[in-house]
Short mmCIF file of C-alpha atoms in Angstrom, two decimals:
data_model
loop_
_atom_site.label_atom_id
_atom_site.label_comp_id
_atom_site.label_asym_id
_atom_site.label_seq_id
_atom_site.Cartn_x
_atom_site.Cartn_y
_atom_site.Cartn_z
CA UNK A 1 35.89 72.42 -39.54
CA UNK A 2 34.85 68.75 -38.83
CA UNK A 3 37.69 66.34 -37.94
CA UNK A 4 38.54 63.78 -40.62
CA UNK A 5 37.63 60.89 -38.35
CA UNK A 6 35.39 58.80 -40.83
CA UNK A 7 32.77 57.10 -38.65
CA UNK A 8 35.13 55.70 -35.98
CA UNK A 9 33.48 57.48 -33.05
CA UNK A 10 30.06 56.10 -34.11
CA UNK A 11 31.32 52.50 -34.03
CA UNK A 12 30.14 50.80 -30.88
CA UNK A 13 32.61 49.09 -28.58
CA UNK A 14 30.30 46.01 -28.76
CA UNK A 15 31.66 44.28 -31.89
CA UNK A 16 28.50 42.25 -32.36
CA UNK A 17 26.95 45.42 -33.53
CA UNK A 18 29.61 46.22 -36.08
CA UNK A 19 28.45 43.55 -38.64
CA UNK A 20 25.39 41.55 -39.27
CA UNK A 21 26.92 39.18 -41.78
CA UNK A 22 29.09 37.19 -39.42
CA UNK A 23 28.72 35.26 -36.17
CA UNK A 24 31.16 33.85 -33.57
CA UNK A 25 30.81 30.19 -32.85
CA UNK A 26 32.48 27.80 -30.48
CA UNK A 27 34.21 25.05 -32.45
CA UNK A 28 35.89 22.71 -30.00
CA UNK A 29 38.22 22.78 -26.87
CA UNK A 30 41.32 22.75 -29.01
CA UNK A 31 40.48 25.37 -31.72
CA UNK A 32 38.16 27.40 -29.45
CA UNK A 33 35.98 29.93 -31.26
CA UNK A 34 35.73 30.88 -34.92
CA UNK A 35 34.08 33.42 -37.14
CA UNK A 36 31.52 32.27 -39.66
CA UNK A 37 29.62 33.88 -42.50
CA UNK A 38 25.83 34.26 -41.96
CA UNK A 39 25.25 35.03 -45.69
CA UNK A 40 27.06 34.88 -48.98
CA UNK A 41 30.05 37.34 -49.23
CA UNK A 42 31.50 38.25 -52.59
CA UNK A 43 35.28 38.50 -53.32
CA UNK A 44 36.53 42.09 -52.50
CA UNK A 45 33.63 42.80 -50.23
CA UNK A 46 34.26 44.49 -46.86
CA UNK A 47 32.97 41.98 -44.29
CA UNK A 48 33.14 44.38 -41.39
CA UNK A 49 34.90 47.46 -40.04
CA UNK A 50 35.96 47.25 -36.41
CA UNK A 51 37.43 49.72 -33.89
CA UNK A 52 39.91 48.16 -31.31
CA UNK A 53 38.98 47.95 -27.69
CA UNK A 54 42.44 49.44 -27.00
CA UNK A 55 45.46 50.19 -29.11
CA UNK A 56 49.00 51.67 -28.58
CA UNK A 57 51.78 52.66 -30.77
CA UNK A 58 55.09 50.90 -30.23
CA UNK A 59 57.42 52.43 -27.65
CA UNK A 60 60.49 52.64 -29.84
CA UNK A 61 58.36 54.52 -32.42
CA UNK A 62 57.17 56.83 -29.60
CA UNK A 63 60.71 57.60 -28.51
CA UNK A 64 62.20 58.02 -31.84
CA UNK A 65 59.76 60.66 -32.98
CA UNK A 66 61.25 63.00 -30.43
CA UNK A 67 64.83 62.41 -31.54
CA UNK A 68 65.01 65.52 -33.67
CA UNK A 69 63.67 67.69 -30.76
CA UNK A 70 65.61 66.14 -28.00
CA UNK A 71 69.29 65.62 -28.96
CA UNK A 72 70.24 63.97 -25.74
CA UNK A 73 68.38 60.75 -26.77
CA UNK A 74 71.12 58.31 -27.99
CA UNK A 75 69.83 55.22 -29.69
CA UNK A 76 71.87 52.11 -30.58
CA UNK A 77 72.74 52.35 -34.27
CA UNK A 78 70.78 49.25 -35.29
CA UNK A 79 67.76 50.49 -33.38
CA UNK A 80 68.04 53.91 -34.97
CA UNK A 81 68.13 52.22 -38.40
CA UNK A 82 65.07 50.23 -37.66
CA UNK A 83 63.19 53.15 -36.08
CA UNK A 84 64.03 55.57 -38.89
CA UNK A 85 62.16 53.32 -41.36
CA UNK A 86 58.96 53.47 -39.50
CA UNK A 87 56.16 54.76 -41.76
CA UNK A 88 54.80 57.56 -39.66
CA UNK A 89 54.43 59.24 -36.38
CA UNK A 90 50.89 58.44 -35.25
CA UNK A 91 48.08 59.95 -33.22
CA UNK A 92 48.30 58.65 -29.64
CA UNK A 93 44.72 57.39 -29.88
CA UNK A 94 43.72 56.35 -33.41
CA UNK A 95 47.24 55.93 -34.79
CA UNK A 96 46.35 58.25 -37.67
CA UNK A 97 49.57 59.56 -39.33
CA UNK A 98 50.49 63.04 -38.02
CA UNK A 99 53.11 63.74 -40.66
CA UNK A 100 51.90 65.09 -44.05
CA UNK A 101 52.70 62.86 -46.99
CA UNK A 102 55.33 65.36 -48.04
CA UNK A 103 57.05 65.51 -44.72
CA UNK A 104 56.89 61.67 -44.49
CA UNK A 105 58.42 61.36 -47.94
CA UNK A 106 61.19 63.81 -47.14
CA UNK A 107 62.10 61.90 -43.93
CA UNK A 108 62.05 58.48 -45.46
CA UNK A 109 63.87 59.52 -48.62
CA UNK A 110 66.39 61.76 -46.93
CA UNK A 111 65.60 64.48 -49.52
CA UNK A 112 64.80 67.60 -47.44
CA UNK A 113 63.52 69.80 -50.31
CA UNK A 114 61.40 67.12 -51.91
CA UNK A 115 58.00 68.36 -53.19
CA UNK A 116 55.14 66.02 -53.96
CA UNK A 117 52.81 66.74 -56.86
CA UNK A 118 49.16 66.95 -56.01
CA UNK A 119 49.72 67.87 -52.33
CA UNK A 120 45.95 68.42 -52.03
CA UNK A 121 45.57 64.68 -51.92
CA UNK A 122 47.13 64.45 -48.52
CA UNK A 123 44.52 63.76 -45.80
CA UNK A 124 46.57 64.97 -42.88
CA UNK A 125 45.22 68.09 -41.25
CA UNK A 126 47.99 69.63 -38.99
CA UNK A 127 45.67 72.45 -38.09
CA UNK A 128 43.47 69.99 -36.26
CA UNK A 129 46.19 68.43 -34.18
CA UNK A 130 45.81 68.66 -30.39
CA UNK A 131 48.24 67.97 -27.48
CA UNK A 132 47.38 66.83 -24.02
CA UNK A 133 47.60 70.01 -22.06
CA UNK A 134 49.34 68.13 -19.26
CA UNK A 135 51.83 65.81 -20.85
CA UNK A 136 51.89 67.16 -24.38
CA UNK A 137 51.45 63.80 -26.29
CA UNK A 138 49.90 64.53 -29.66
CA UNK A 139 46.47 63.67 -31.22
CA UNK A 140 45.20 64.13 -34.62
CA UNK A 141 42.10 65.98 -33.47
CA UNK A 142 40.26 67.32 -30.28
CA UNK A 143 37.91 64.35 -30.62
CA UNK A 144 40.74 61.81 -30.29
CA UNK A 145 42.36 63.79 -27.41
CA UNK A 146 38.99 63.77 -25.60
CA UNK A 147 38.27 60.09 -26.44
CA UNK A 148 41.65 59.09 -25.00
CA UNK A 149 41.16 61.10 -21.90
CA UNK A 150 37.70 59.64 -21.36
CA UNK A 151 38.80 55.99 -21.84
CA UNK A 152 42.28 55.67 -20.27
CA UNK A 153 44.66 58.62 -20.59
CA UNK A 154 43.81 60.35 -17.30
CA UNK A 155 45.12 57.20 -15.47
CA UNK A 156 48.28 57.23 -17.56
CA UNK A 157 49.02 60.86 -18.13
CA UNK A 158 52.51 61.69 -16.77
CA UNK A 159 51.87 65.47 -16.71
CA UNK A 160 54.94 67.41 -15.89
CA UNK A 161 56.73 64.12 -15.26
CA UNK A 162 56.84 63.33 -18.97
CA UNK A 163 60.68 63.67 -19.06
CA UNK A 164 61.27 62.21 -15.54
CA UNK A 165 62.94 58.82 -15.97
CA UNK A 166 62.16 57.85 -12.38
CA UNK A 167 58.38 58.11 -12.89
CA UNK A 168 57.01 54.43 -12.42
CA UNK A 169 55.39 54.48 -16.00
CA UNK A 170 58.67 55.84 -17.46
CA UNK A 171 60.63 53.09 -15.83
CA UNK A 172 58.21 50.49 -17.14
CA UNK A 173 58.52 51.82 -20.62
CA UNK A 174 62.35 51.93 -20.43
CA UNK A 175 62.41 48.33 -19.19
CA UNK A 176 60.30 47.19 -22.05
CA UNK A 177 62.51 48.93 -24.64
CA UNK A 178 65.65 47.37 -23.06
CA UNK A 179 63.99 43.96 -23.48
CA UNK A 180 62.23 44.31 -26.86
CA UNK A 181 64.10 46.05 -29.62
CA UNK A 182 62.33 47.04 -32.92
CA UNK A 183 60.63 45.67 -34.95
CA UNK A 184 58.23 45.32 -32.11
CA UNK A 185 55.35 42.92 -32.29
CA UNK A 186 53.47 43.97 -29.14
CA UNK A 187 53.63 46.59 -26.33
CA UNK A 188 53.49 46.67 -22.62
CA UNK A 189 51.36 49.79 -23.22
CA UNK A 190 48.58 47.65 -24.57
CA UNK A 191 48.39 45.94 -21.14
CA UNK A 192 48.68 49.36 -19.39
CA UNK A 193 45.81 50.75 -21.34
CA UNK A 194 43.64 47.80 -20.49
CA UNK A 195 44.28 48.39 -16.85
CA UNK A 196 43.71 52.18 -17.27
CA UNK A 197 40.50 51.61 -19.17
CA UNK A 198 39.03 49.45 -16.32
CA UNK A 199 40.33 51.95 -13.69
CA UNK A 200 38.44 54.85 -15.41
CA UNK A 201 35.31 52.92 -16.41
CA UNK A 202 32.12 53.38 -14.43
CA UNK A 203 30.99 49.91 -15.51
CA UNK A 204 34.27 48.04 -14.74
CA UNK A 205 32.57 44.67 -15.09
CA UNK A 206 31.60 45.50 -18.67
CA UNK A 207 35.23 46.02 -19.73
CA UNK A 208 36.58 43.08 -17.72
CA UNK A 209 33.95 40.86 -19.49
CA UNK A 210 35.12 42.24 -22.95
CA UNK A 211 38.84 41.59 -22.16
CA UNK A 212 38.00 38.10 -20.85
CA UNK A 213 36.73 37.11 -24.25
CA UNK A 214 40.30 37.06 -25.63
CA UNK A 215 42.25 33.87 -25.47
CA UNK A 216 44.87 34.34 -22.79
CA UNK A 217 46.39 30.93 -22.25
CA UNK A 218 50.14 30.93 -21.82
CA UNK A 219 50.48 27.24 -22.95
CA UNK A 220 48.62 24.64 -25.06
CA UNK A 221 48.57 21.69 -22.83
CA UNK A 222 47.13 19.41 -25.54
CA UNK A 223 50.02 20.03 -27.88
CA UNK A 224 52.51 20.65 -25.09
CA UNK A 225 53.37 24.09 -26.40
CA UNK A 226 54.40 27.01 -24.40
CA UNK A 227 54.51 30.77 -25.65
CA UNK A 228 58.08 31.50 -26.70
CA UNK A 229 58.42 34.60 -24.40
CA UNK A 230 57.03 32.76 -21.43
CA UNK A 231 59.68 30.08 -20.88
CA UNK A 232 62.49 29.85 -18.30
CA UNK A 233 64.76 31.87 -20.53
CA UNK A 234 62.76 34.93 -19.99
CA UNK A 235 61.58 34.37 -16.38
CA UNK A 236 63.80 37.10 -15.02
CA UNK A 237 62.59 39.69 -17.56
CA UNK A 238 58.89 38.85 -16.89
CA UNK A 239 59.51 39.29 -13.12
CA UNK A 240 61.14 42.65 -13.67
CA UNK A 241 58.14 43.79 -15.84
CA UNK A 242 55.60 42.53 -13.40
CA UNK A 243 57.20 44.39 -10.59
CA UNK A 244 57.40 47.61 -12.48
CA UNK A 245 53.85 47.09 -13.88
CA UNK A 246 52.48 46.53 -10.42
CA UNK A 247 54.29 49.61 -8.96
CA UNK A 248 52.95 51.80 -11.78
CA UNK A 249 49.35 50.56 -12.23
CA UNK A 250 48.15 48.42 -9.42
CA UNK A 251 44.39 48.36 -8.90
CA UNK A 252 42.37 46.36 -6.44
CA UNK A 253 39.58 45.57 -8.95
CA UNK A 254 42.25 43.82 -11.14
CA UNK A 255 44.39 42.34 -8.51
CA UNK A 256 44.55 38.98 -10.40
CA UNK A 257 46.35 40.64 -13.36
CA UNK A 258 49.18 41.55 -11.09
CA UNK A 259 49.82 37.99 -9.70
CA UNK A 260 52.53 36.01 -11.43
CA UNK A 261 50.07 33.73 -13.19
CA UNK A 262 47.70 36.53 -13.97
CA UNK A 263 50.52 38.65 -15.44
CA UNK A 264 51.62 35.80 -17.64
CA UNK A 265 48.14 35.39 -18.94
CA UNK A 266 47.91 39.08 -19.64
CA UNK A 267 51.17 39.06 -21.36
CA UNK A 268 50.04 36.14 -23.40
CA UNK A 269 46.79 37.76 -24.24
CA UNK A 270 48.38 40.77 -25.94
CA UNK A 271 51.12 38.60 -27.49
CA UNK A 272 48.69 36.10 -29.16
CA UNK A 273 45.80 38.57 -29.98
CA UNK A 274 47.52 41.87 -30.72
CA UNK A 275 46.92 42.92 -34.27
CA UNK A 276 49.50 45.08 -35.87
CA UNK A 277 48.26 48.43 -37.20
CA UNK A 278 49.93 50.14 -40.15
CA UNK A 279 49.17 53.79 -41.20
CA UNK A 280 50.98 55.92 -43.68
CA UNK A 281 50.21 59.29 -45.07
CA UNK A 282 52.64 58.63 -48.01
CA UNK A 283 50.81 55.36 -48.90
CA UNK A 284 47.47 57.03 -48.68
CA UNK A 285 48.71 59.77 -50.97
CA UNK A 286 50.01 57.17 -53.49
CA UNK A 287 46.62 55.42 -53.52
CA UNK A 288 44.83 58.74 -53.99
CA UNK A 289 47.25 59.36 -57.01
CA UNK A 290 46.20 56.00 -58.53
CA UNK A 291 42.64 57.22 -58.61
CA UNK A 292 43.34 60.48 -60.42
CA UNK A 293 41.92 61.00 -63.93
CA UNK A 294 45.00 61.83 -65.91
CA UNK A 295 46.12 61.82 -69.53
CA UNK A 296 48.47 59.07 -70.67
CA UNK A 297 51.42 61.43 -70.55
CA UNK A 298 50.49 62.76 -67.08
CA UNK A 299 50.07 59.15 -65.73
CA UNK A 300 53.49 58.13 -67.00
CA UNK A 301 55.16 61.08 -65.44
CA UNK A 302 53.39 60.64 -62.13
CA UNK A 303 54.16 56.87 -61.96
CA UNK A 304 57.79 57.67 -62.88
CA UNK A 305 58.01 60.06 -59.95
CA UNK A 306 56.55 57.60 -57.54
CA UNK A 307 58.79 54.79 -58.72
CA UNK A 308 61.86 56.95 -58.24
CA UNK A 309 60.58 58.00 -54.74
CA UNK A 310 60.24 54.46 -53.68
CA UNK A 311 63.79 53.80 -54.88
CA UNK A 312 64.99 56.83 -52.92
CA UNK A 313 63.19 55.65 -49.74
CA UNK A 314 64.59 52.00 -50.16
CA UNK A 315 68.17 53.40 -50.63
CA UNK A 316 67.88 55.75 -47.58
CA UNK A 317 65.89 53.70 -45.06
CA UNK A 318 65.72 50.17 -46.43
CA UNK A 319 62.61 48.13 -45.78
CA UNK A 320 59.61 49.66 -44.20
CA UNK A 321 58.46 48.47 -40.75
CA UNK A 322 54.83 48.27 -41.78
CA UNK A 323 53.32 48.63 -38.18
CA UNK A 324 53.27 51.64 -35.95
CA UNK A 325 51.42 49.89 -33.14
CA UNK A 326 49.07 47.15 -32.23
CA UNK A 327 45.44 46.91 -30.95
CA UNK A 328 43.03 44.30 -29.58
CA UNK A 329 40.08 43.65 -31.90
CA UNK A 330 37.45 41.37 -30.43
CA UNK A 331 35.71 40.39 -33.65
CA UNK A 332 38.87 40.02 -35.65
CA UNK A 333 40.60 37.98 -32.89
CA UNK A 334 37.74 35.27 -33.39
CA UNK A 335 39.12 34.66 -36.83
CA UNK A 336 41.29 31.51 -36.96
CA UNK A 337 44.40 31.12 -39.03
CA UNK A 338 44.55 29.51 -42.49
CA UNK A 339 47.59 29.23 -44.72
CA UNK A 340 45.11 29.74 -47.49
CA UNK A 341 42.97 32.55 -46.07
CA UNK A 342 39.67 33.75 -47.50
CA UNK A 343 39.91 37.13 -45.80
CA UNK A 344 42.48 39.83 -44.91
CA UNK A 345 42.71 42.83 -42.62
CA UNK A 346 43.77 46.21 -43.67
CA UNK A 347 43.70 49.85 -42.58
CA UNK A 348 42.64 52.03 -45.58
CA UNK A 349 41.24 54.79 -43.38
CA UNK A 350 44.87 55.59 -42.20
CA UNK A 351 43.78 55.02 -38.65
CA UNK A 352 43.14 52.09 -36.24
CA UNK A 353 39.87 51.10 -37.99
CA UNK A 354 40.31 47.51 -39.20
CA UNK A 355 38.67 46.58 -42.47
CA UNK A 356 38.21 42.77 -42.96
CA UNK A 357 37.76 42.10 -46.68
CA UNK A 358 37.10 38.81 -48.58
CA UNK A 359 39.87 37.39 -50.71
CA UNK A 360 37.47 34.98 -52.25
CA UNK A 361 33.70 34.24 -52.42
CA UNK A 362 32.57 32.96 -49.06
CA UNK A 363 29.46 30.82 -48.67
CA UNK A 364 26.89 31.03 -45.83
CA UNK A 365 28.09 28.99 -42.95
CA UNK A 366 31.77 28.97 -44.16
CA UNK A 367 34.42 29.76 -41.62
CA UNK A 368 36.37 33.03 -42.24
CA UNK A 369 40.03 32.51 -41.97
CA UNK A 370 42.88 34.97 -42.04
CA UNK A 371 46.66 34.29 -42.21
CA UNK A 372 48.62 35.09 -39.01
CA UNK A 373 51.69 34.85 -41.22
CA UNK A 374 53.09 37.49 -43.74
CA UNK A 375 53.18 36.68 -47.42
CA UNK A 376 56.72 35.38 -47.35
CA UNK A 377 56.13 33.17 -44.38
CA UNK A 378 52.95 31.72 -46.09
CA UNK A 379 55.02 30.59 -49.01
CA UNK A 380 57.56 28.65 -46.83
CA UNK A 381 57.36 24.88 -46.16
CA UNK A 382 54.72 23.38 -43.90
CA UNK A 383 57.49 22.69 -41.23
CA UNK A 384 58.56 26.31 -41.25
CA UNK A 385 54.98 27.66 -40.95
CA UNK A 386 54.25 25.31 -38.07
CA UNK A 387 57.24 26.38 -36.14
CA UNK A 388 56.32 30.06 -36.39
CA UNK A 389 52.62 29.33 -35.46
CA UNK A 390 53.67 27.03 -32.54
CA UNK A 391 56.04 29.67 -31.06
CA UNK A 392 53.76 32.65 -31.47
CA UNK A 393 50.21 31.30 -31.27
CA UNK A 394 50.41 27.98 -29.55
CA UNK A 395 48.72 25.74 -32.13
CA UNK A 396 49.53 23.33 -34.93
CA UNK A 397 47.77 24.28 -38.16
CA UNK A 398 45.44 21.80 -39.73
CA UNK A 399 44.15 23.90 -42.63
CA UNK A 400 43.57 22.32 -46.08
CA UNK A 401 47.01 23.38 -47.26
CA UNK A 402 48.81 21.87 -44.28
CA UNK A 403 46.81 18.70 -44.63
CA UNK A 404 47.72 18.37 -48.30
CA UNK A 405 51.39 18.71 -47.34
CA UNK A 406 51.43 16.18 -44.48
CA UNK A 407 53.70 13.79 -46.43
CA UNK A 408 56.44 16.49 -46.85
CA UNK A 409 59.57 15.91 -44.86
CA UNK A 410 59.86 17.95 -41.77
CA UNK A 411 62.85 19.73 -43.18
CA UNK A 412 63.27 23.27 -44.66
CA UNK A 413 65.33 24.24 -47.69
CA UNK A 414 68.77 25.76 -47.15
CA UNK A 415 67.34 29.20 -47.87
CA UNK A 416 64.58 28.70 -45.43
CA UNK A 417 67.01 27.49 -42.78
CA UNK A 418 69.13 30.59 -43.24
CA UNK A 419 65.97 32.74 -43.09
CA UNK A 420 64.77 30.80 -40.05
CA UNK A 421 68.08 31.32 -38.18
CA UNK A 422 67.88 35.13 -38.90
CA UNK A 423 64.25 35.03 -37.80
CA UNK A 424 65.26 33.17 -34.61
CA UNK A 425 67.80 35.86 -33.87
CA UNK A 426 65.07 38.41 -34.21
CA UNK A 427 62.87 36.43 -31.92
CA UNK A 428 65.56 36.35 -29.21
CA UNK A 429 65.97 40.05 -29.57
CA UNK A 430 62.27 40.51 -28.67
CA UNK A 431 63.12 39.77 -25.07
CA UNK A 432 66.87 40.26 -24.19
CA UNK A 433 68.98 40.02 -21.04
CA UNK A 434 68.55 43.05 -18.74
#
């Protein structure tokens, strides 16, 4: 039986070969590069599909999926609540959901005997799942297991030391978890997989060139902005991480990445370029249900079942954490932010393949912009949007929406201030005292 991998193994690592309808152009020293349409693109059209150079699931998600199997794992209550609402347990390589839609629904709803109608619509194939024979991490197929081994996993495989807390890689993971509680926005393992990829590559220069194309500045000197996780407040944590990172992964070919300055740049690279990846077998099943040809009565019954399921999930686990991991996408990373974007990224294949789709008609030569903010953040005031973008992405937005709101007072509403304070608390939790 062929593995359900779409065409992700045929997608070349060179993103310029992924799409012929866009091109990357240098704009200026402040804005850097941007992505532009080479031809007219219609609203709803898929602009390109891109596979990440590297991706990794978040470490709290990785730990929590073993909770039911290893009872000695004790998680702080708040962390357990956040981890339990993660959408799925993904493949270590492509982040495809490993849980069936029914198992996913049972866990999230807390209803152990729940049965989904139309189970044949689930695209998860447990019979194809493969474990690494050395360390037992799980993949959705033999193709993914082999692809991971060929690219980076041989350099990172813990083998029989998977449960050894004193292994250098285990100590690095534990340190990251102690500094960055969920919801995670990046992962030290993205950096580790970058190093491992270069270590294993025959053409090391090729991969180093690819990674060098990502913006990796830790500060914006023109605007006097420093990344929020690279300030004096977190200097001690970064020193601990760099020491553990060096002990676990040092390589002479990449010695500059292990210097204090190089490590900060690498940390900034994954922090400002990492794209969250969300996959869910349950969501994919729901979309498949929407496409079913049903009678009016059957449609009402199915929609009622799904509505009740979502209510049960919300009651049991609260809001979803809509990302299982993050990845570095070279072509997508060339897209600049706009508070009124004309394109958006999604993951409809239920794996790490990023689909960039047009939100409106795009003319030849027009820049393609995406939002770095979520829907709620986009609706906030210009001042609030700018604060988030400054702290996380080191720029001040000058999109048409921001320009049109220049005369607004640099004050937020009471609701936004309260939300901002809560958001600030979350930001501080991303790197905590160790």
